[in-house]
Amino acid sequence: MPARNTVKIDVEESFYHVYNRGVEKRTIFQDEQDYKVFLKYLKDYLSPPPKREDIIQTFTLKGTSFRGVPYMPNNFFEKIDLIAYCLMPNHFHLLVKQKDKGLMQSLMRSIATKYSMYFNKKYSRVGTLFQGIYKAAMVTGENYLLHLTRYIHLNPSQYSSYGEYLGIRNTTWVKPDLVLSYFSQNKTDSDKLTSYKTFVESQIEDKDMLKGFVLDTP
C-alpha cells in the first residue's frame, strides 16, 4: 500500500500520488483559463523540449546584436510519466512515475512556483497560494495503482485524464497505457476501454474503501 510518510521516500522508478490544495482551502482554479494554464504548464514540462536550432533568437544590448537561445525551463520529458490527474476548484491530484530520484520534487516545485506567479499576477494578490509543501505518497502494488486511478477519476471534474482513459482524447503527455494494459488481455481496444469504464463507474459506491490510502480530503 502507499507509504504515508510523504515526500521523505524518494525512490527511482516509483509511482507517487501527489496532492496539494489552496492555502486555507481557498479556490486555486477560479475560471476555465486557470485550469487550462495549469494544464499548459504540465504539457510544457512533460513534452519534448524544443530543438535549440528552432528557438535561436537575436538579442540587442546597447546597440550590439547577439544570437542565442533564451532561458529554457526545466523539462521532464521521458523522466516523469503522468499516469492520471484531476484538477478540482481548490485542489489537485496527480499520479506520476519518476524515473530517477528527485525528479518529482523538482517538477512539483517548478509547477507550483510558475502557477503561483501566474495566479497572483492575474488576481493582484501576494503571498502563498498552496497549503504548504505538496503531499506525496509512494504507491506500491498493482491493485492500489488501479484503484488510485479510479479514485482520481471519480472526482466530478471535466479537467481530468478520464477522457484519455476512455479514448475520447489522445494527449501525448498523459500515459494511460500502463493501467489500461491490465484490462487488455484477449480484448479489442474498444473492449479494453469499456472494461476500464466499468471498473471505475460500477464501484462508485465503494469509494470509501480508498480512504485507507488517499492522502487527504479537501
PDB file of N, CA and C in Angstrom, residues 62-98:
ATOM      1  N   LYS A  62      22.546  47.377 -25.851  1.00  0.00           N
ATOM      2  CA  LYS A  62      23.355  48.587 -26.027  1.00  0.00           C
ATOM      3  C   LYS A  62      23.882  48.706 -27.460  1.00  0.00           C
ATOM      4  N   GLY A  63      22.995  48.429 -28.395  1.00  0.00           N
ATOM      5  CA  GLY A  63      23.330  48.594 -29.801  1.00  0.00           C
ATOM      6  C   GLY A  63      24.066  47.440 -30.438  1.00  0.00           C
ATOM      7  N   THR A  64      24.392  46.430 -29.644  1.00  0.00           N
ATOM      8  CA  THR A  64      25.104  45.264 -30.172  1.00  0.00           C
ATOM      9  C   THR A  64      24.155  44.070 -30.229  1.00  0.00           C
ATOM     10  N   SER A  65      24.136  43.373 -31.342  1.00  0.00           N
ATOM     11  CA  SER A  65      23.245  42.231 -31.523  1.00  0.00           C
ATOM     12  C   SER A  65      23.953  40.920 -31.192  1.00  0.00           C
ATOM     13  N   PHE A  66      23.221  40.044 -30.557  1.00  0.00           N
ATOM     14  CA  PHE A  66      23.726  38.718 -30.207  1.00  0.00           C
ATOM     15  C   PHE A  66      22.692  37.688 -30.637  1.00  0.00           C
ATOM     16  N   ARG A  67      23.151  36.510 -31.001  1.00  0.00           N
ATOM     17  CA  ARG A  67      22.255  35.392 -31.285  1.00  0.00           C
ATOM     18  C   ARG A  67      22.477  34.307 -30.243  1.00  0.00           C
ATOM     19  N   GLY A  68      21.365  33.807 -29.734  1.00  0.00           N
ATOM     20  CA  GLY A  68      21.489  32.781 -28.720  1.00  0.00           C
ATOM     21  C   GLY A  68      20.144  32.163 -28.395  1.00  0.00           C
ATOM     22  N   VAL A  69      20.153  31.268 -27.432  1.00  0.00           N
ATOM     23  CA  VAL A  69      18.952  30.547 -27.010  1.00  0.00           C
ATOM     24  C   VAL A  69      18.426  31.188 -25.735  1.00  0.00           C
ATOM     25  N   PRO A  70      17.148  31.553 -25.687  1.00  0.00           N
ATOM     26  CA  PRO A  70      16.592  32.135 -24.467  1.00  0.00           C
ATOM     27  C   PRO A  70      16.556  31.111 -23.336  1.00  0.00           C
ATOM     28  N   TYR A  71      16.282  31.606 -22.139  1.00  0.00           N
ATOM     29  CA  TYR A  71      16.198  30.722 -20.978  1.00  0.00           C
ATOM     30  C   TYR A  71      15.171  29.623 -21.215  1.00  0.00           C
ATOM     31  N   MET A  72      15.556  28.395 -20.931  1.00  0.00           N
ATOM     32  CA  MET A  72      14.649  27.267 -21.085  1.00  0.00           C
ATOM     33  C   MET A  72      14.355  26.667 -19.713  1.00  0.00           C
ATOM     34  N   PRO A  73      13.074  26.542 -19.358  1.00  0.00           N
ATOM     35  CA  PRO A  73      12.724  25.988 -18.048  1.00  0.00           C
ATOM     36  C   PRO A  73      13.060  24.507 -17.960  1.00  0.00           C
ATOM     37  N   ASN A  74      12.940  23.963 -16.757  1.00  0.00           N
ATOM     38  CA  ASN A  74      13.168  22.535 -16.568  1.00  0.00           C
ATOM     39  C   ASN A  74      12.266  21.729 -17.491  1.00  0.00           C
ATOM     40  N   ASN A  75      12.757  20.590 -17.909  1.00  0.00           N
ATOM     41  CA  ASN A  75      11.958  19.706 -18.747  1.00  0.00           C
ATOM     42  C   ASN A  75      12.072  18.282 -18.222  1.00  0.00           C
ATOM     43  N   PHE A  76      10.924  17.588 -18.174  1.00  0.00           N
ATOM     44  CA  PHE A  76      10.887  16.262 -17.571  1.00  0.00           C
ATOM     45  C   PHE A  76      10.416  15.200 -18.561  1.00  0.00           C
ATOM     46  N   PHE A  77      10.526  15.496 -19.847  1.00  0.00           N
ATOM     47  CA  PHE A  77      10.146  14.525 -20.866  1.00  0.00           C
ATOM     48  C   PHE A  77      10.993  13.259 -20.726  1.00  0.00           C
ATOM     49  N   GLU A  78      10.317  12.116 -20.693  1.00  0.00           N
ATOM     50  CA  GLU A  78      10.946  10.802 -20.521  1.00  0.00           C
ATOM     51  C   GLU A  78      11.652  10.656 -19.176  1.00  0.00           C
ATOM     52  N   LYS A  79      11.396  11.580 -18.273  1.00  0.00           N
ATOM     53  CA  LYS A  79      11.920  11.483 -16.911  1.00  0.00           C
ATOM     54  C   LYS A  79      10.790  11.233 -15.915  1.00  0.00           C
ATOM     55  N   ILE A  80       9.629  11.809 -16.223  1.00  0.00           N
ATOM     56  CA  ILE A  80       8.431  11.624 -15.410  1.00  0.00           C
ATOM     57  C   ILE A  80       7.271  11.290 -16.337  1.00  0.00           C
ATOM     58  N   ASP A  81       6.504  10.267 -15.986  1.00  0.00           N
ATOM     59  CA  ASP A  81       5.275   9.933 -16.700  1.00  0.00           C
ATOM     60  C   ASP A  81       4.084  10.370 -15.859  1.00  0.00           C
ATOM     61  N   LEU A  82       3.157  11.083 -16.475  1.00  0.00           N
ATOM     62  CA  LEU A  82       1.910  11.449 -15.810  1.00  0.00           C
ATOM     63  C   LEU A  82       0.888  10.366 -16.128  1.00  0.00           C
ATOM     64  N   ILE A  83       0.547   9.573 -15.132  1.00  0.00           N
ATOM     65  CA  ILE A  83      -0.354   8.444 -15.325  1.00  0.00           C
ATOM     66  C   ILE A  83      -1.812   8.887 -15.261  1.00  0.00           C
ATOM     67  N   ALA A  84      -2.129   9.779 -14.342  1.00  0.00           N
ATOM     68  CA  ALA A  84      -3.506  10.262 -14.198  1.00  0.00           C
ATOM     69  C   ALA A  84      -3.478  11.596 -13.463  1.00  0.00           C
ATOM     70  N   TYR A  85      -4.544  12.381 -13.661  1.00  0.00           N
ATOM     71  CA  TYR A  85      -4.640  13.655 -12.947  1.00  0.00           C
ATOM     72  C   TYR A  85      -6.096  14.065 -12.810  1.00  0.00           C
ATOM     73  N   CYS A  86      -6.346  14.955 -11.875  1.00  0.00           N
ATOM     74  CA  CYS A  86      -7.651  15.582 -11.725  1.00  0.00           C
ATOM     75  C   CYS A  86      -7.446  16.940 -11.067  1.00  0.00           C
ATOM     76  N   LEU A  87      -8.036  17.970 -11.655  1.00  0.00           N
ATOM     77  CA  LEU A  87      -7.989  19.313 -11.081  1.00  0.00           C
ATOM     78  C   LEU A  87      -9.371  19.663 -10.558  1.00  0.00           C
ATOM     79  N   MET A  88      -9.446  20.027  -9.279  1.00  0.00           N
ATOM     80  CA  MET A  88     -10.682  20.468  -8.644  1.00  0.00           C
ATOM     81  C   MET A  88     -10.528  21.943  -8.270  1.00  0.00           C
ATOM     82  N   PRO A  89     -11.632  22.626  -7.960  1.00  0.00           N
ATOM     83  CA  PRO A  89     -11.524  24.071  -7.706  1.00  0.00           C
ATOM     84  C   PRO A  89     -10.480  24.463  -6.671  1.00  0.00           C
ATOM     85  N   ASN A  90     -10.320  23.673  -5.594  1.00  0.00           N
ATOM     86  CA  ASN A  90      -9.374  24.087  -4.556  1.00  0.00           C
ATOM     87  C   ASN A  90      -8.241  23.090  -4.316  1.00  0.00           C
ATOM     88  N   HIS A  91      -8.116  22.077  -5.177  1.00  0.00           N
ATOM     89  CA  HIS A  91      -7.014  21.130  -5.006  1.00  0.00           C
ATOM     90  C   HIS A  91      -6.794  20.353  -6.300  1.00  0.00           C
ATOM     91  N   PHE A  92      -5.714  19.588  -6.322  1.00  0.00           N
ATOM     92  CA  PHE A  92      -5.442  18.742  -7.490  1.00  0.00           C
ATOM     93  C   PHE A  92      -4.815  17.429  -7.052  1.00  0.00           C
ATOM     94  N   HIS A  93      -4.979  16.426  -7.895  1.00  0.00           N
ATOM     95  CA  HIS A  93      -4.351  15.117  -7.715  1.00  0.00           C
ATOM     96  C   HIS A  93      -3.542  14.787  -8.961  1.00  0.00           C
ATOM     97  N   LEU A  94      -2.339  14.295  -8.771  1.00  0.00           N
ATOM     98  CA  LEU A  94      -1.527  13.773  -9.864  1.00  0.00           C
ATOM     99  C   LEU A  94      -1.036  12.379  -9.479  1.00  0.00           C
ATOM    100  N   LEU A  95      -1.008  11.485 -10.435  1.00  0.00           N
ATOM    101  CA  LEU A  95      -0.363  10.186 -10.253  1.00  0.00           C
ATOM    102  C   LEU A  95       0.783  10.129 -11.246  1.00  0.00           C
ATOM    103  N   VAL A  96       1.996  10.089 -10.734  1.00  0.00           N
ATOM    104  CA  VAL A  96       3.167  10.170 -11.601  1.00  0.00           C
ATOM    105  C   VAL A  96       4.115   9.007 -11.333  1.00  0.00           C
ATOM    106  N   LYS A  97       4.958   8.741 -12.316  1.00  0.00           N
ATOM    107  CA  LYS A  97       6.060   7.797 -12.145  1.00  0.00           C
ATOM    108  C   LYS A  97       7.347   8.535 -12.450  1.00  0.00           C
ATOM    109  N   GLN A  98       8.256   8.559 -11.481  1.00  0.00           N
ATOM    110  CA  GLN A  98       9.547   9.210 -11.714  1.00  0.00           C
ATOM    111  C   GLN A  98      10.594   8.159 -12.043  1.00  0.00           C
TER     112      GLN A  98
END
